[in-house]
PDB file of C-alpha atoms in Angstrom:
ATOM      1  CA  MET U   1       9.256   9.336 -37.700  1.00 47.00           C
ATOM      2  CA  ARG U   2      10.000   5.857 -36.327  1.00 50.00           C
ATOM      3  CA  GLU U   3      13.460   7.038 -35.285  1.00 52.00           C
ATOM      4  CA  ILE U   4      11.990  10.045 -33.485  1.00 44.00           C
ATOM      5  CA  LEU U   5       9.482   7.872 -31.627  1.00 42.00           C
ATOM      6  CA  GLY U   6      12.275   5.507 -30.651  1.00 49.00           C
ATOM      7  CA  ARG U   7      14.311   8.373 -29.242  1.00 50.00           C
ATOM      8  CA  ARG U   8      11.316   9.635 -27.279  1.00 47.00           C
ATOM      9  CA  ARG U   9      10.752   6.188 -25.827  1.00 50.00           C
ATOM     10  CA  LYS U  10      14.401   5.868 -24.784  1.00 50.00           C
ATOM     11  CA  PHE U  11      14.296   9.333 -23.222  1.00 42.00           C
ATOM     12  CA  SER U  12      11.143   8.391 -21.324  1.00 45.00           C
ATOM     13  CA  LEU U  13      12.751   5.220 -19.969  1.00 46.00           C
ATOM     14  CA  ARG U  14      15.940   7.070 -18.957  1.00 51.00           C
ATOM     15  CA  ARG U  15      13.845   9.678 -17.169  1.00 48.00           C
ATOM     16  CA  GLY U  16      11.875   6.924 -15.454  1.00 47.00           C
ATOM     17  CA  ALA U  17      15.081   5.270 -14.253  1.00 54.00           C
ATOM     18  CA  ARG U  18      15.622   8.272 -11.986  1.00 72.00           C
ATOM     19  CA  SER U  19      12.128   8.015 -10.541  1.00 89.00           C
ATOM     20  CA  PRO U  20      11.996   7.246  -6.789  1.00 96.00           C
ATOM     21  CA  LEU U  21       8.779   5.363  -7.524  1.00 97.00           C
ATOM     22  CA  LEU U  22      10.552   3.112 -10.023  1.00 98.00           C
ATOM     23  CA  ARG U  23      13.288   2.358  -7.488  1.00 96.00           C
ATOM     24  CA  ALA U  24      10.669   1.555  -4.850  1.00 97.00           C
ATOM     25  CA  ALA U  25       8.697  -0.610  -7.283  1.00 98.00           C
ATOM     26  CA  LEU U  26      11.812  -2.578  -8.254  1.00 97.00           C
ATOM     27  CA  THR U  27      12.687  -3.141  -4.596  1.00 96.00           C
ATOM     28  CA  CYS U  28       9.206  -4.467  -3.898  1.00 97.00           C
ATOM     29  CA  ALA U  29       9.037  -6.623  -7.011  1.00 97.00           C
ATOM     30  CA  THR U  30      12.554  -8.040  -7.281  1.00 96.00           C
ATOM     31  CA  GLU U  31      13.963  -8.027  -3.744  1.00 94.00           C
ATOM     32  CA  TRP U  32      10.800  -8.738  -1.780  1.00 95.00           C
ATOM     33  CA  GLN U  33       8.754 -10.543  -4.458  1.00 96.00           C
ATOM     34  CA  TRP U  34       5.731  -8.341  -3.809  1.00 97.00           C
ATOM     35  CA  PRO U  35       3.521  -8.026  -6.936  1.00 98.00           C
ATOM     36  CA  VAL U  36       3.034  -4.390  -7.909  1.00 98.00           C
ATOM     37  CA  VAL U  37       1.099  -2.386 -10.481  1.00 98.00           C
ATOM     38  CA  PRO U  38       0.940   1.366 -11.209  1.00 98.00           C
ATOM     39  CA  GLY U  39      -2.068   3.323 -10.010  1.00 97.00           C
ATOM     40  CA  VAL U  40      -4.114   5.514 -12.306  1.00 96.00           C
ATOM     41  CA  GLY U  41      -2.501   8.714 -10.992  1.00 94.00           C
ATOM     42  CA  LEU U  42      -3.689  12.301 -11.000  1.00 93.00           C
ATOM     43  CA  ARG U  43      -4.360  14.891 -13.674  1.00 87.00           C
ATOM     44  CA  SER U  44      -4.901  18.604 -13.468  1.00 74.00           C
ATOM     45  CA  GLY U  45      -8.097  20.167 -14.681  1.00 60.00           C
ATOM     46  CA  GLY U  46     -10.436  23.038 -13.926  1.00 54.00           C
ATOM     47  CA  GLY U  47      -8.138  24.462 -11.282  1.00 53.00           C
ATOM     48  CA  ARG U  48      -8.314  21.188  -9.342  1.00 56.00           C
ATOM     49  CA  PRO U  49      -4.805  19.644  -9.375  1.00 55.00           C
ATOM     50  CA  ARG U  50      -5.890  16.437  -7.664  1.00 73.00           C
ATOM     51  CA  VAL U  51      -8.433  15.097 -10.123  1.00 88.00           C
ATOM     52  CA  CYS U  52      -8.240  11.357 -10.672  1.00 94.00           C
ATOM     53  CA  GLY U  53      -6.930  10.170 -14.006  1.00 93.00           C
ATOM     54  CA  CYS U  54      -9.867   7.770 -14.370  1.00 94.00           C
ATOM     55  CA  PRO U  55     -13.131   8.721 -16.159  1.00 93.00           C
ATOM     56  CA  ASP U  56     -15.114   9.079 -12.914  1.00 93.00           C
ATOM     57  CA  PRO U  57     -15.290  12.813 -12.003  1.00 88.00           C
ATOM     58  CA  GLU U  58     -16.444  11.891  -8.491  1.00 91.00           C
ATOM     59  CA  CYS U  59     -13.807   9.219  -7.836  1.00 93.00           C
ATOM     60  CA  ALA U  60     -13.629   8.463  -4.102  1.00 90.00           C
ATOM     61  CA  VAL U  61      -9.912   7.582  -4.135  1.00 92.00           C
ATOM     62  CA  PRO U  62      -8.404   9.919  -6.763  1.00 93.00           C
ATOM     63  CA  GLY U  63      -5.175   8.605  -8.216  1.00 94.00           C
ATOM     64  CA  GLY U  64      -4.807   5.794  -5.719  1.00 94.00           C
ATOM     65  CA  HIS U  65      -6.431   2.849  -7.480  1.00 96.00           C
ATOM     66  CA  PRO U  66      -5.682   0.573 -10.452  1.00 96.00           C
ATOM     67  CA  PHE U  67      -7.266   1.307 -13.804  1.00 94.00           C
ATOM     68  CA  ASP U  68      -5.059   0.529 -16.809  1.00 92.00           C
ATOM     69  CA  PRO U  69      -3.404  -1.871 -16.285  1.00 95.00           C
ATOM     70  CA  VAL U  70      -5.911  -3.600 -14.021  1.00 96.00           C
ATOM     71  CA  LEU U  71      -4.978  -5.095 -10.654  1.00 96.00           C
ATOM     72  CA  LEU U  72      -4.725  -8.597 -12.128  1.00 96.00           C
ATOM     73  CA  ALA U  73      -1.691  -7.406 -14.104  1.00 97.00           C
ATOM     74  CA  ALA U  74       0.358  -6.949 -10.905  1.00 98.00           C
ATOM     75  CA  THR U  75       3.735  -8.591 -11.296  1.00 98.00           C
ATOM     76  CA  THR U  76       7.206  -9.119  -9.846  1.00 98.00           C
ATOM     77  CA  ASP U  77       8.796  -9.020 -13.313  1.00 98.00           C
ATOM     78  CA  ALA U  78      11.497  -6.339 -13.408  1.00 98.00           C
ATOM     79  CA  ARG U  79      11.134  -5.712 -17.137  1.00 98.00           C
ATOM     80  CA  MET U  80       7.437  -4.959 -16.831  1.00 98.00           C
ATOM     81  CA  VAL U  81       8.021  -2.749 -13.796  1.00 98.00           C
ATOM     82  CA  ARG U  82      10.669  -0.750 -15.672  1.00 97.00           C
ATOM     83  CA  TRP U  83       8.334  -0.383 -18.640  1.00 97.00           C
ATOM     84  CA  TRP U  84       5.435   0.888 -16.538  1.00 98.00           C
ATOM     85  CA  TRP U  85       7.343   3.447 -14.474  1.00 97.00           C
ATOM     86  CA  GLY U  86       9.691   4.277 -17.323  1.00 96.00           C
ATOM     87  CA  ASN U  87       6.680   5.623 -19.196  1.00 95.00           C
ATOM     88  CA  ARG U  88       4.826   6.945 -16.115  1.00 95.00           C
ATOM     89  CA  PRO U  89       7.478   7.963 -13.555  1.00 96.00           C
ATOM     90  CA  SER U  90       4.964   9.566 -11.168  1.00 94.00           C
ATOM     91  CA  ALA U  91       2.409   6.739 -11.175  1.00 96.00           C
ATOM     92  CA  PRO U  92       1.401   5.642  -7.648  1.00 97.00           C
ATOM     93  CA  LEU U  93       2.841   2.325  -6.494  1.00 98.00           C
ATOM     94  CA  LEU U  94       0.194  -0.285  -5.652  1.00 98.00           C
ATOM     95  CA  LEU U  95       0.828  -3.563  -3.838  1.00 98.00           C
ATOM     96  CA  ALA U  96      -1.592  -6.316  -4.871  1.00 98.00           C
ATOM     97  CA  THR U  97      -2.392  -7.984  -1.558  1.00 98.00           C
ATOM     98  CA  GLY U  98      -3.094 -11.641  -0.904  1.00 96.00           C
ATOM     99  CA  GLY U  99      -1.816 -14.883  -2.338  1.00 94.00           C
ATOM    100  CA  HIS U 100       1.874 -15.012  -1.440  1.00 94.00           C
ATOM    101  CA  ALA U 101       2.016 -11.232  -1.004  1.00 96.00           C
ATOM    102  CA  PRO U 102       1.426  -9.308   2.221  1.00 97.00           C
ATOM    103  CA  CYS U 103      -2.099  -8.509   3.307  1.00 98.00           C
ATOM    104  CA  ALA U 104      -3.060  -5.508   5.416  1.00 98.00           C
ATOM    105  CA  VAL U 105      -5.361  -4.180   8.102  1.00 96.00           C
ATOM    106  CA  SER U 106      -6.163  -0.471   7.820  1.00 95.00           C
ATOM    107  CA  LEU U 107      -7.901   2.056  10.034  1.00 93.00           C
ATOM    108  CA  PRO U 108      -8.440   5.840  10.084  1.00 93.00           C
ATOM    109  CA  ALA U 109      -5.236   7.846  10.519  1.00 93.00           C
ATOM    110  CA  VAL U 110      -6.091   9.272  13.954  1.00 91.00           C
ATOM    111  CA  ALA U 111      -7.020   5.841  15.274  1.00 90.00           C
ATOM    112  CA  GLY U 112      -3.913   4.391  13.624  1.00 91.00           C
ATOM    113  CA  ALA U 113      -1.598   6.731  15.494  1.00 91.00           C
ATOM    114  CA  ARG U 114      -3.287   5.821  18.770  1.00 89.00           C
ATOM    115  CA  ALA U 115      -3.137   2.124  17.938  1.00 91.00           C
ATOM    116  CA  LEU U 116       0.617   2.245  17.378  1.00 93.00           C
ATOM    117  CA  ALA U 117       1.075   3.927  20.751  1.00 91.00           C
ATOM    118  CA  VAL U 118      -0.980   1.147  22.386  1.00 89.00           C
ATOM    119  CA  PHE U 119       1.039  -1.527  20.574  1.00 92.00           C
ATOM    120  CA  ASP U 120       4.309   0.033  21.687  1.00 93.00           C
ATOM    121  CA  ARG U 121       3.229   0.128  25.325  1.00 90.00           C
ATOM    122  CA  ALA U 122       2.130  -3.508  25.119  1.00 88.00           C
ATOM    123  CA  ARG U 123       5.352  -4.426  23.271  1.00 92.00           C
ATOM    124  CA  VAL U 124       3.445  -5.865  20.337  1.00 92.00           C
ATOM    125  CA  ARG U 125       5.865  -6.202  17.435  1.00 93.00           C
ATOM    126  CA  LEU U 126       4.627  -4.658  14.201  1.00 95.00           C
ATOM    127  CA  GLY U 127       5.847  -4.904  10.640  1.00 95.00           C
ATOM    128  CA  PRO U 128       5.731  -2.115   8.038  1.00 97.00           C
ATOM    129  CA  VAL U 129       3.068   0.543   8.533  1.00 98.00           C
ATOM    130  CA  VAL U 130       1.933   2.694   5.604  1.00 98.00           C
ATOM    131  CA  ALA U 131       0.533   6.131   6.432  1.00 97.00           C
ATOM    132  CA  THR U 132      -1.623   8.443   4.354  1.00 95.00           C
ATOM    133  CA  PRO U 133      -3.374  11.593   5.611  1.00 93.00           C
ATOM    134  CA  THR U 134      -6.614   9.615   5.898  1.00 94.00           C
ATOM    135  CA  ARG U 135      -5.742   5.973   6.704  1.00 95.00           C
ATOM    136  CA  TRP U 136      -2.899   3.887   8.110  1.00 96.00           C
ATOM    137  CA  SER U 137      -2.300   0.329   6.879  1.00 97.00           C
ATOM    138  CA  LEU U 138      -0.523  -2.340   8.937  1.00 97.00           C
ATOM    139  CA  LEU U 139       1.030  -4.952   6.655  1.00 98.00           C
ATOM    140  CA  VAL U 140       0.655  -8.542   7.842  1.00 97.00           C
ATOM    141  CA  GLU U 141       1.430 -12.059   6.662  1.00 97.00           C
ATOM    142  CA  PRO U 142      -0.770 -13.384   3.842  1.00 97.00           C
ATOM    143  CA  TYR U 143      -4.115 -14.750   4.981  1.00 95.00           C
ATOM    144  CA  SER U 144      -7.043 -16.371   3.198  1.00 93.00           C
ATOM    145  CA  LEU U 145     -10.669 -15.321   3.432  1.00 92.00           C
ATOM    146  CA  GLU U 146     -11.293 -18.511   5.409  1.00 94.00           C
ATOM    147  CA  ASP U 147      -8.563 -17.604   7.900  1.00 93.00           C
ATOM    148  CA  LEU U 148      -9.952 -14.099   8.293  1.00 94.00           C
ATOM    149  CA  GLY U 149     -13.521 -15.333   8.710  1.00 94.00           C
ATOM    150  CA  GLU U 150     -12.506 -17.766  11.430  1.00 95.00           C
ATOM    151  CA  LEU U 151     -10.511 -15.072  13.226  1.00 94.00           C
ATOM    152  CA  LEU U 152     -13.350 -12.548  13.161  1.00 93.00           C
ATOM    153  CA  SER U 153     -15.906 -15.141  14.278  1.00 93.00           C
ATOM    154  CA  GLN U 154     -13.902 -15.588  17.487  1.00 92.00           C
ATOM    155  CA  GLN U 155     -14.296 -11.912  18.388  1.00 90.00           C
ATOM    156  CA  ASP U 156     -17.273 -10.592  20.329  1.00 87.00           C
ATOM    157  CA  TRP U 157     -16.867  -7.246  18.603  1.00 85.00           C
ATOM    158  CA  VAL U 158     -14.603  -5.732  15.954  1.00 86.00           C
ATOM    159  CA  PRO U 159     -14.202  -1.977  15.312  1.00 84.00           C
ATOM    160  CA  SER U 160     -16.294  -1.058  12.290  1.00 85.00           C
ATOM    161  CA  SER U 161     -13.545   1.293  11.090  1.00 87.00           C
ATOM    162  CA  LEU U 162     -11.197  -1.603  10.303  1.00 92.00           C
ATOM    163  CA  ARG U 163     -10.712  -2.621   6.689  1.00 94.00           C
ATOM    164  CA  PHE U 164      -9.063  -5.820   5.553  1.00 96.00           C
ATOM    165  CA  HIS U 165      -6.969  -5.952   2.397  1.00 97.00           C
ATOM    166  CA  GLY U 166      -6.588  -9.559   1.307  1.00 96.00           C
ATOM    167  CA  GLU U 167      -6.899 -11.484  -1.938  1.00 95.00           C
ATOM    168  CA  GLY U 168      -8.091  -9.159  -4.688  1.00 95.00           C
ATOM    169  CA  GLY U 169      -7.229  -6.019  -2.706  1.00 97.00           C
ATOM    170  CA  TYR U 170      -4.419  -3.505  -2.787  1.00 98.00           C
ATOM    171  CA  VAL U 171      -2.511  -0.967  -0.712  1.00 98.00           C
ATOM    172  CA  VAL U 172      -0.821   2.194  -1.994  1.00 98.00           C
ATOM    173  CA  LEU U 173       2.872   2.206  -1.041  1.00 98.00           C
ATOM    174  CA  PRO U 174       5.393   5.047  -0.561  1.00 98.00           C
ATOM    175  CA  PRO U 175       6.540   7.306  -2.073  1.00 97.00           C
ATOM    176  CA  SER U 176       3.253   7.651  -3.968  1.00 97.00           C
ATOM    177  CA  GLN U 177       1.229  10.830  -4.221  1.00 95.00           C
ATOM    178  CA  THR U 178      -2.559  10.494  -4.437  1.00 94.00           C
ATOM    179  CA  GLY U 179      -5.517  12.814  -4.166  1.00 92.00           C
ATOM    180  CA  SER U 180      -5.503  12.459  -0.372  1.00 90.00           C
ATOM    181  CA  GLY U 181      -1.835  13.450  -0.151  1.00 94.00           C
ATOM    182  CA  ARG U 182       1.599  11.904   0.233  1.00 96.00           C
ATOM    183  CA  VAL U 183       2.025   8.243   1.185  1.00 98.00           C
ATOM    184  CA  ARG U 184       4.870   7.496   3.603  1.00 98.00           C
ATOM    185  CA  TRP U 185       6.276   4.804   5.861  1.00 98.00           C
ATOM    186  CA  GLU U 186       5.249   5.374   9.482  1.00 97.00           C
ATOM    187  CA  ARG U 187       7.179   2.189  10.281  1.00 96.00           C
ATOM    188  CA  PRO U 188       9.561   1.332   7.423  1.00 95.00           C
ATOM    189  CA  PRO U 189      10.239  -2.269   6.409  1.00 93.00           C
ATOM    190  CA  LEU U 190      13.170  -3.914   8.175  1.00 82.00           C
ATOM    191  CA  ARG U 191      15.769  -4.621   5.498  1.00 68.00           C
ATOM    192  CA  ARG U 192      18.252  -6.844   7.295  1.00 62.00           C
ATOM    193  CA  SER U 193      17.898  -9.771   4.902  1.00 65.00           C
ATOM    194  CA  GLY U 194      15.332 -11.109   2.460  1.00 80.00           C
ATOM    195  CA  ARG U 195      11.743  -9.980   2.672  1.00 88.00           C
ATOM    196  CA  PRO U 196      10.552  -7.584   5.376  1.00 94.00           C
ATOM    197  CA  TRP U 197       9.264  -9.286   8.513  1.00 94.00           C
ATOM    198  CA  LEU U 198       5.468  -9.353   8.893  1.00 96.00           C
ATOM    199  CA  PRO U 199       3.257 -10.178  11.895  1.00 96.00           C
ATOM    200  CA  GLN U 200       0.300 -12.544  11.716  1.00 96.00           C
ATOM    201  CA  VAL U 201      -3.088 -10.938  11.166  1.00 96.00           C
ATOM    202  CA  ALA U 202      -4.385 -12.510  14.411  1.00 96.00           C
ATOM    203  CA  THR U 203      -1.727 -10.666  16.409  1.00 94.00           C
ATOM    204  CA  VAL U 204      -2.777  -7.325  14.959  1.00 94.00           C
ATOM    205  CA  VAL U 205      -6.548  -7.879  15.143  1.00 93.00           C
ATOM    206  CA  ASN U 206      -6.467  -9.226  18.699  1.00 90.00           C
ATOM    207  CA  ALA U 207      -4.400  -6.239  19.833  1.00 88.00           C
ATOM    208  CA  LEU U 208      -6.715  -3.796  18.067  1.00 87.00           C
ATOM    209  CA  VAL U 209      -9.824  -5.350  19.596  1.00 85.00           C
ATOM    210  CA  GLU U 210      -8.217  -5.311  23.036  1.00 81.00           C
ATOM    211  CA  ALA U 211      -7.230  -1.672  22.615  1.00 75.00           C
ATOM    212  CA  SER U 212     -10.743  -0.797  21.489  1.00 72.00           C
ATOM    213  CA  THR U 213     -12.508  -2.391  24.453  1.00 67.00           C
ATOM    214  CA  SER U 214     -10.165  -1.832  27.382  1.00 55.00           C
ATOM    215  CA  ALA U 215     -10.467   1.911  28.013  1.00 52.00           C
ATOM    216  CA  PRO U 216     -11.067   2.642  31.727  1.00 48.00           C
ATOM    217  CA  ASP U 217     -14.261   4.580  31.002  1.00 47.00           C
ATOM    218  CA  GLY U 218     -15.706   1.798  28.901  1.00 47.00           C
ATOM    219  CA  GLY U 219     -15.067   3.645  25.653  1.00 51.00           C
ATOM    220  CA  SER U 220     -12.599   2.888  22.916  1.00 55.00           C
ATOM    221  CA  ARG U 221      -8.934   3.821  22.977  1.00 54.00           C
ATOM    222  CA  LEU U 222      -9.140   4.033  19.206  1.00 57.00           C
ATOM    223  CA  ALA U 223     -12.029   6.492  19.014  1.00 54.00           C
ATOM    224  CA  TYR U 224     -11.506   9.198  16.419  1.00 44.00           C
TER     225      TYR U 224
END
């Protein structure tokens, strides 16, 4: 029996080695030193193929959140990454934001597409942008809660649709599949050397606020 279990484990790890998610997780963890952890994933049941693997039947983010292991287990250790995705090749890839890892600013998908068009016209340089069917996340340099609080206090108004993913947060990375659909790179990381380049959070927030308050009719360019 022990021999059979050992063979099954080796087969599982070999199968996981071919997983695009494992390759992506190893790139993040070992090349970029971004701490990662597998998401809970999806399960089929009752004719609903996108039911979250967690115990909550009404989960608001099916598949796309940490559960077991918890977010605090996020690591850059290649052995642990291989173990996780070797046993769960389809598990969503989660980046634990904050600390020395990238943070993010996210907004609804429709507003995100408009924001990128505004940034391009203004020649604002962006880093990687993660797109899901519901939200787009702009990865930025790490920031602390104190840094973010000071930045937001300098603004007269900030779009309520913005979410900030800092210390203790996470972002689902490609090529994950969650209950809301496929996760992809709208703007892929630049891989010239070392870690991908990231803008400062102030650059992104200031540009978003400007785009939201500078429409000719007094409305928001990022309305959705």
